[in-house]
XYZ file of C-alpha atoms in Angstrom:
452
model
C -9.631 39.287 29.917
C -10.277 35.569 30.297
C -13.593 35.977 28.473
C -11.832 37.700 25.544
C -9.271 34.925 25.282
C -12.054 32.321 25.286
C -13.927 34.094 22.471
C -10.762 34.351 20.359
C -10.046 30.642 20.909
C -13.572 29.714 19.796
C -13.269 31.849 16.677
C -9.906 30.317 15.774
C -11.341 26.839 16.245
C -14.215 27.678 13.933
C -11.876 28.577 11.063
C -11.957 25.680 8.571
C -8.797 23.616 8.361
C -8.640 24.334 4.642
C -8.454 28.051 5.336
C -5.590 27.656 7.787
C -3.601 25.283 5.623
C -1.506 26.349 2.673
C -1.873 25.033 -0.874
C -1.342 21.289 -1.149
C 1.711 20.358 -3.176
C 2.162 16.865 -4.557
C 5.016 16.223 -2.139
C 2.909 17.309 0.831
C -0.007 15.183 -0.368
C 2.190 12.086 -0.621
C 3.681 12.724 2.807
C 0.238 13.121 4.381
C -1.203 10.121 2.564
C 1.619 7.788 3.567
C 1.123 8.711 7.219
C -2.583 7.878 7.224
C -2.730 4.903 4.847
C -3.882 1.672 6.486
C -2.085 -0.581 4.000
C 1.216 1.046 4.989
C 0.371 0.497 8.645
C -0.472 -3.145 7.935
C 2.817 -3.696 6.113
C 4.736 -1.974 8.918
C 3.087 -4.324 11.414
C 4.048 -7.238 9.167
C 7.698 -6.140 9.352
C 7.462 -5.903 13.140
C 5.964 -9.398 13.301
C 8.673 -10.818 11.023
C 11.401 -9.332 13.210
C 9.758 -10.832 16.274
C 9.682 -14.213 14.506
C 13.391 -13.944 13.731
C 14.143 -13.076 17.341
C 12.076 -16.069 18.469
C 14.026 -18.387 16.165
C 17.350 -17.085 17.474
C 16.288 -17.395 21.111
C 15.257 -21.018 20.569
C 18.975 -21.870 20.480
C 19.049 -21.225 24.231
C 16.610 -24.024 24.898
C 13.974 -23.845 27.611
C 13.783 -23.198 31.361
C 10.705 -23.850 33.448
C 9.523 -24.094 37.024
C 7.386 -27.003 38.173
C 5.039 -27.374 41.113
C 2.450 -29.986 42.018
C 0.422 -31.288 44.961
C -0.737 -34.925 44.904
C -2.663 -37.207 47.250
C -3.312 -40.874 46.457
C -3.308 -44.523 47.556
C -1.955 -46.091 44.384
C 0.730 -48.566 45.553
C 3.286 -47.543 42.940
C 2.650 -43.853 43.624
C 2.849 -44.323 47.405
C 6.071 -46.377 47.120
C 7.738 -43.818 44.797
C 6.570 -40.858 46.874
C 8.041 -42.317 50.029
C 11.335 -42.878 48.215
C 11.385 -39.283 46.959
C 10.491 -37.860 50.396
C 13.096 -40.003 52.144
C 10.521 -41.598 54.432
C 10.733 -45.136 53.071
C 11.619 -47.836 55.638
C 11.233 -51.593 56.162
C 7.892 -50.891 57.792
C 6.730 -49.447 54.477
C 7.010 -52.941 52.938
C 4.308 -54.242 55.273
C 1.727 -51.960 53.723
C 3.093 -51.880 50.196
C -0.024 -53.551 48.757
C -2.465 -51.447 50.782
C -0.708 -48.171 51.589
C -2.138 -45.290 53.560
C -2.892 -42.094 51.598
C 0.323 -40.421 50.520
C 0.530 -36.656 50.162
C 3.305 -34.833 48.377
C 4.309 -31.250 47.639
C 6.673 -31.080 44.690
C 8.627 -28.131 43.378
C 11.389 -28.109 40.835
C 13.331 -26.571 37.978
C 13.902 -28.105 34.576
C 16.080 -26.898 31.698
C 17.105 -28.177 28.308
C 19.552 -26.905 25.684
C 19.505 -28.222 22.099
C 22.923 -29.416 20.936
C 21.884 -30.672 17.510
C 18.439 -30.352 15.971
C 18.988 -31.730 12.503
C 19.633 -28.143 11.362
C 16.064 -27.210 12.331
C 17.123 -24.235 14.477
C 19.644 -22.843 11.975
C 17.120 -23.204 9.170
C 14.449 -21.518 11.283
C 16.810 -18.589 11.862
C 17.541 -18.455 8.142
C 13.832 -18.462 7.327
C 13.249 -15.749 9.930
C 15.876 -13.519 8.321
C 14.398 -14.094 4.882
C 10.961 -13.329 6.274
C 12.164 -9.983 7.621
C 13.659 -9.084 4.244
C 10.503 -10.146 2.420
C 8.318 -8.105 4.773
C 10.578 -5.068 4.445
C 10.485 -5.288 0.659
C 6.710 -5.666 0.772
C 6.512 -2.562 2.935
C 8.641 -0.519 0.528
C 6.619 -1.707 -2.483
C 3.404 -0.796 -0.694
C 4.755 2.717 -0.087
C 5.556 3.057 -3.796
C 2.084 1.839 -4.739
C 0.357 4.240 -2.347
C 2.610 7.064 -3.574
C 1.411 6.418 -7.127
C -2.203 6.216 -5.952
C -1.913 9.627 -4.284
C -0.138 11.137 -7.303
C -2.888 9.775 -9.561
C -5.622 11.295 -7.404
C -3.799 14.629 -7.073
C -3.312 14.852 -10.850
C -6.951 13.927 -11.400
C -8.021 16.856 -9.212
C -5.797 19.184 -11.253
C -7.392 17.907 -14.464
C -10.926 18.286 -13.140
C -10.150 21.785 -11.882
C -8.928 22.813 -15.323
C -11.889 21.251 -17.122
C -14.303 22.965 -14.758
C -12.486 26.256 -15.322
C -12.543 26.113 -19.136
C -16.155 24.884 -19.237
C -17.292 27.756 -16.996
C -15.500 30.233 -19.270
C -17.075 28.650 -22.350
C -20.584 28.870 -20.893
C -20.035 32.489 -19.903
C -18.765 33.400 -23.371
C -21.551 31.483 -25.133
C -24.213 33.159 -22.977
C -22.835 36.566 -23.950
C -23.042 35.655 -27.645
C -26.595 34.354 -27.226
C -27.601 37.562 -25.488
C -26.426 39.544 -28.490
C -28.105 37.066 -30.822
C -31.383 37.485 -28.935
C -31.404 41.195 -29.662
C -30.557 40.600 -33.315
C -33.240 37.925 -33.519
C -35.821 40.344 -32.169
C -34.832 42.707 -34.981
C -35.103 39.940 -37.537
C -31.371 39.906 -38.203
C -30.824 36.315 -36.952
C -32.755 33.317 -38.161
C -34.801 31.588 -35.506
C -33.463 28.195 -36.553
C -29.874 29.390 -36.052
C -30.737 30.921 -32.711
C -32.398 27.802 -31.342
C -29.553 25.661 -32.692
C -27.133 27.931 -30.840
C -29.216 27.552 -27.672
C -28.920 23.781 -28.028
C -25.140 24.097 -28.204
C -25.212 26.325 -25.111
C -27.200 23.655 -23.288
C -24.552 21.122 -24.283
C -21.819 23.383 -22.906
C -23.796 23.781 -19.672
C -24.039 19.995 -19.477
C -20.271 19.704 -19.759
C -19.855 22.359 -17.089
C -22.271 20.656 -14.701
C -20.722 17.218 -15.149
C -17.167 18.478 -14.804
C -17.946 20.522 -11.693
C -19.612 17.490 -10.104
C -16.621 15.366 -11.105
C -14.311 17.920 -9.470
C -16.292 17.735 -6.220
C -16.082 13.950 -6.273
C -12.345 13.868 -6.990
C -11.700 16.367 -4.202
C -13.635 14.161 -1.794
C -11.701 11.096 -2.945
C -8.396 12.925 -2.463
C -9.428 13.989 1.042
C -10.344 10.388 1.893
C -7.067 9.125 0.439
C -5.139 11.586 2.619
C -7.195 10.761 5.710
C -8.646 14.276 5.940
C -12.220 15.115 6.993
C -14.632 16.551 4.395
C -13.950 20.228 3.739
C -10.454 20.105 5.234
C -8.628 19.489 1.953
C -6.370 22.406 0.975
C -6.451 23.508 -2.635
C -3.879 21.576 -4.704
C -0.889 23.786 -5.517
C -0.121 23.321 -9.166
C -1.496 23.130 -12.658
C -1.192 20.878 -15.653
C 1.437 22.238 -17.964
C 3.907 21.096 -20.580
C 6.879 19.657 -18.720
C 9.895 17.685 -19.843
C 11.204 14.672 -17.954
C 14.491 12.928 -18.562
C 13.911 10.380 -21.341
C 14.092 6.693 -20.419
C 14.647 3.754 -22.703
C 12.972 0.392 -22.426
C 16.297 -1.250 -21.600
C 16.982 1.217 -18.777
C 13.563 0.741 -17.223
C 13.719 -3.054 -17.557
C 17.137 -3.094 -15.887
C 15.912 -0.873 -13.069
C 12.853 -3.072 -12.557
C 14.865 -6.309 -12.631
C 17.331 -5.015 -10.060
C 15.100 -2.907 -7.874
C 11.471 -4.049 -7.894
C 10.634 -4.583 -4.247
C 7.798 -6.986 -4.953
C 10.186 -9.183 -6.963
C 12.705 -9.113 -4.135
C 9.981 -10.094 -1.673
C 9.006 -13.038 -3.887
C 12.660 -14.037 -4.192
C 12.868 -14.208 -0.400
C 9.642 -16.189 -0.235
C 11.032 -18.658 -2.787
C 14.163 -18.996 -0.642
C 11.973 -19.618 2.416
C 10.196 -22.413 0.545
C 13.544 -24.008 -0.363
C 14.684 -23.811 3.252
C 11.406 -25.317 4.414
C 11.942 -28.157 1.955
C 15.424 -28.734 3.385
C 13.978 -28.830 6.892
C 11.513 -31.488 5.829
C 14.259 -33.548 4.211
C 16.335 -33.280 7.420
C 13.459 -34.339 9.656
C 14.911 -37.886 9.799
C 18.117 -36.664 11.472
C 18.599 -37.213 15.203
C 17.988 -34.500 17.780
C 20.400 -34.200 20.717
C 19.560 -32.194 23.813
C 21.366 -31.573 27.106
C 18.919 -31.469 29.983
C 18.882 -31.058 33.733
C 16.265 -31.155 36.472
C 16.236 -30.347 40.192
C 13.260 -31.412 42.263
C 12.121 -31.280 45.883
C 9.420 -33.379 47.566
C 7.806 -33.105 50.981
C 4.781 -34.462 52.788
C 4.250 -31.435 54.995
C 5.896 -28.359 53.423
C 8.451 -28.390 56.218
C 11.029 -31.004 55.332
C 11.873 -31.019 51.666
C 14.137 -33.619 50.145
C 15.826 -32.697 46.865
C 17.179 -34.692 43.971
C 18.701 -33.864 40.623
C 19.009 -35.427 37.212
C 21.242 -34.330 34.302
C 22.062 -35.980 31.033
C 21.985 -36.068 27.269
C 18.914 -37.082 25.365
C 18.876 -38.314 21.770
C 15.737 -38.857 19.758
C 15.604 -40.117 16.220
C 12.580 -41.105 14.151
C 12.986 -44.629 12.824
C 10.008 -44.529 10.524
C 7.507 -41.939 9.375
C 4.996 -43.282 6.857
C 4.187 -39.727 5.767
C 7.820 -38.655 5.279
C 7.883 -38.864 1.491
C 4.449 -37.283 1.199
C 5.607 -34.335 3.324
C 8.820 -34.118 1.325
C 6.934 -34.069 -1.970
C 4.516 -31.438 -0.653
C 7.437 -29.229 0.362
C 9.033 -29.686 -3.068
C 5.753 -28.734 -4.726
C 5.519 -25.604 -2.589
C 9.063 -24.663 -3.624
C 8.153 -25.139 -7.277
C 5.030 -22.996 -6.843
C 7.023 -20.218 -5.198
C 9.551 -20.233 -8.043
C 6.754 -20.139 -10.632
C 5.163 -17.173 -8.855
C 8.500 -15.382 -8.956
C 9.063 -16.133 -12.663
C 5.556 -14.950 -13.539
C 6.000 -11.776 -11.477
C 9.196 -11.013 -13.391
C 7.353 -11.379 -16.689
C 4.498 -9.234 -15.438
C 6.938 -6.561 -14.248
C 8.403 -6.367 -17.741
C 4.907 -6.085 -19.247
C 4.015 -3.301 -16.801
C 7.216 -1.429 -17.628
C 6.686 -1.704 -21.377
C 3.028 -0.733 -21.078
C 3.757 2.342 -18.943
C 6.605 3.470 -21.205
C 4.470 3.030 -24.319
C 1.646 5.061 -22.774
C 4.055 7.808 -21.732
C 5.652 8.001 -25.167
C 2.211 8.096 -26.789
C 1.260 11.032 -24.564
C 4.516 12.835 -25.429
C 3.928 12.335 -29.146
C 0.248 13.291 -28.880
C 0.918 16.545 -27.059
C 2.031 18.600 -30.125
C -1.018 17.338 -32.027
C -3.380 18.259 -29.175
C -1.734 21.656 -28.866
C -1.994 22.323 -32.606
C -5.632 21.254 -32.597
C -6.354 23.673 -29.760
C -4.542 26.528 -31.533
C -6.478 25.918 -34.745
C -9.785 25.728 -32.878
C -9.064 29.028 -31.136
C -8.050 30.658 -34.414
C -11.265 29.460 -36.007
C -13.335 30.866 -33.178
C -11.489 34.181 -33.192
C -12.152 34.523 -36.929
C -15.839 33.645 -36.569
C -16.590 36.256 -33.901
C -15.881 39.433 -35.934
C -17.590 37.974 -39.000
C -20.661 37.225 -36.912
C -20.737 40.729 -35.518
C -20.529 42.047 -39.087
C -23.528 39.884 -39.953
C -21.475 37.627 -42.232
C -21.690 34.490 -40.048
C -24.423 32.818 -38.077
C -24.408 32.670 -34.283
C -24.830 28.936 -34.719
C -21.392 28.715 -36.323
C -19.896 30.859 -33.581
C -21.138 28.533 -30.858
C -20.064 25.514 -32.832
C -16.583 27.022 -32.946
C -16.755 27.686 -29.183
C -17.773 24.060 -28.550
C -14.861 22.919 -30.710
C -12.500 25.051 -28.629
C -13.832 23.491 -25.438
C -13.397 19.975 -26.803
C -9.880 20.803 -27.979
C -9.022 22.305 -24.582
C -10.320 19.199 -22.828
C -8.266 16.944 -25.121
C -5.166 19.101 -24.595
C -5.367 19.050 -20.793
C -6.185 15.345 -20.763
C -2.987 14.785 -22.774
C -0.994 16.805 -20.216
C -2.639 14.744 -17.489
C -1.687 11.489 -19.194
C 1.876 12.662 -19.767
C 2.422 13.224 -16.035
C 0.394 10.217 -14.942
C 2.208 7.795 -17.255
C 5.530 9.296 -16.219
C 4.679 8.383 -12.620
C 3.555 4.944 -13.786
C 6.880 4.263 -15.521
C 8.652 5.218 -12.305
C 6.421 2.869 -10.317
C 7.018 0.018 -12.768
C 10.791 0.484 -12.550
C 10.771 1.029 -8.754
C 12.104 4.585 -9.047
C 9.032 6.452 -7.776
C 10.846 7.807 -4.726
C 10.744 11.083 -2.818
C 13.135 12.754 -5.266
C 10.912 11.850 -8.229
C 7.820 13.147 -6.433
C 9.588 16.397 -5.566
C 10.609 16.809 -9.200
C 7.006 16.390 -10.359
C 5.805 18.714 -7.616
C 8.252 21.426 -8.666
C 7.484 21.081 -12.372
C 3.729 21.283 -11.768
C 3.887 23.811 -8.943
C 2.767 27.414 -9.126
C 6.307 28.700 -9.439
C 7.585 29.272 -12.954
């Protein structure tokens, strides 16, 4: 019994992952890819680090608390005099040897604490910068997710395109080979010119070249998709879907620009970074303000670890820089950094608008090109269908038949490439306007899925 169970387990393990997994929808591909992507993990770690920095800034309001311990042994007169005072062993006899004291040993232990009362707004500004840093990191994380989502969608669509091209090229080669086989028999009977036959063979070779290149391209794109999803070679399930004519809700340039201006995560991250630079500039300008701290210390001293004498010290401490030759240079550097951050933000806003307009223009071009590509394909098929019976009646050359078949293949490739662009540029417009979310991916997945 145990042996049978072991054999079954081995057989189940040997089944390829691709065979056990179902077809890969776009939604499932995005979900898998986001889990395994290293950029997403890096951005998530950045968010964690930013939150830790904010917590550190907040905790700095509580000041510091530390334990102290030290053992000393020396004959320095000042040290020996002070040590005796701290240990409580000083007497009139100590004055006789004040210039040439015996070695003094001391064990010291203590506690010291300090609480900032006013830091020239350094702590409050640090907390503000920490909060802005968390928001910037979170926005960067969300933008990275959107970018990786588009990357996965692009690769998934590319596999669909390559699958279709490989399919139509294989069908074209098969059909052309059948026509050439018939032509060979007619040629042997002298019913087909040799020049036409060899010209048709050249066209067949061209079709075989397309088929070879497109099959190799499909293998490559499948490998790239597997790598993108973090799957081992051969474990990629077959993509569930096909390129087809789909309709998405129309978007205007104004709508996309408004969505980008109000929702682009990378712009929001840069806005927070610009605010951090302004806060840093304020901190530099406030560096001339005084710093006030409440402090306290408790200390014990003993010569033998058996009779400790304690003392304490509490108070307020104020420090204020009276002159920093580099103050204005630091202030100007901070102002320059603020200006740079604002310029980066302004340029990113312009670039976001360019990206939105570019993606929308490409999408609209694909939409408008689709009827033309479809009509071209229909006409090419009609031409081929008319050539075939004429050829079989001996009224057309096999060369013309294969030329018509090659035209059909080229028209099919152009048609499916237009469908590919329509969906790809739709996803790009969503990315540019920061609306490429899970709902949008599910919509694309459903429209391109196997279900009608």
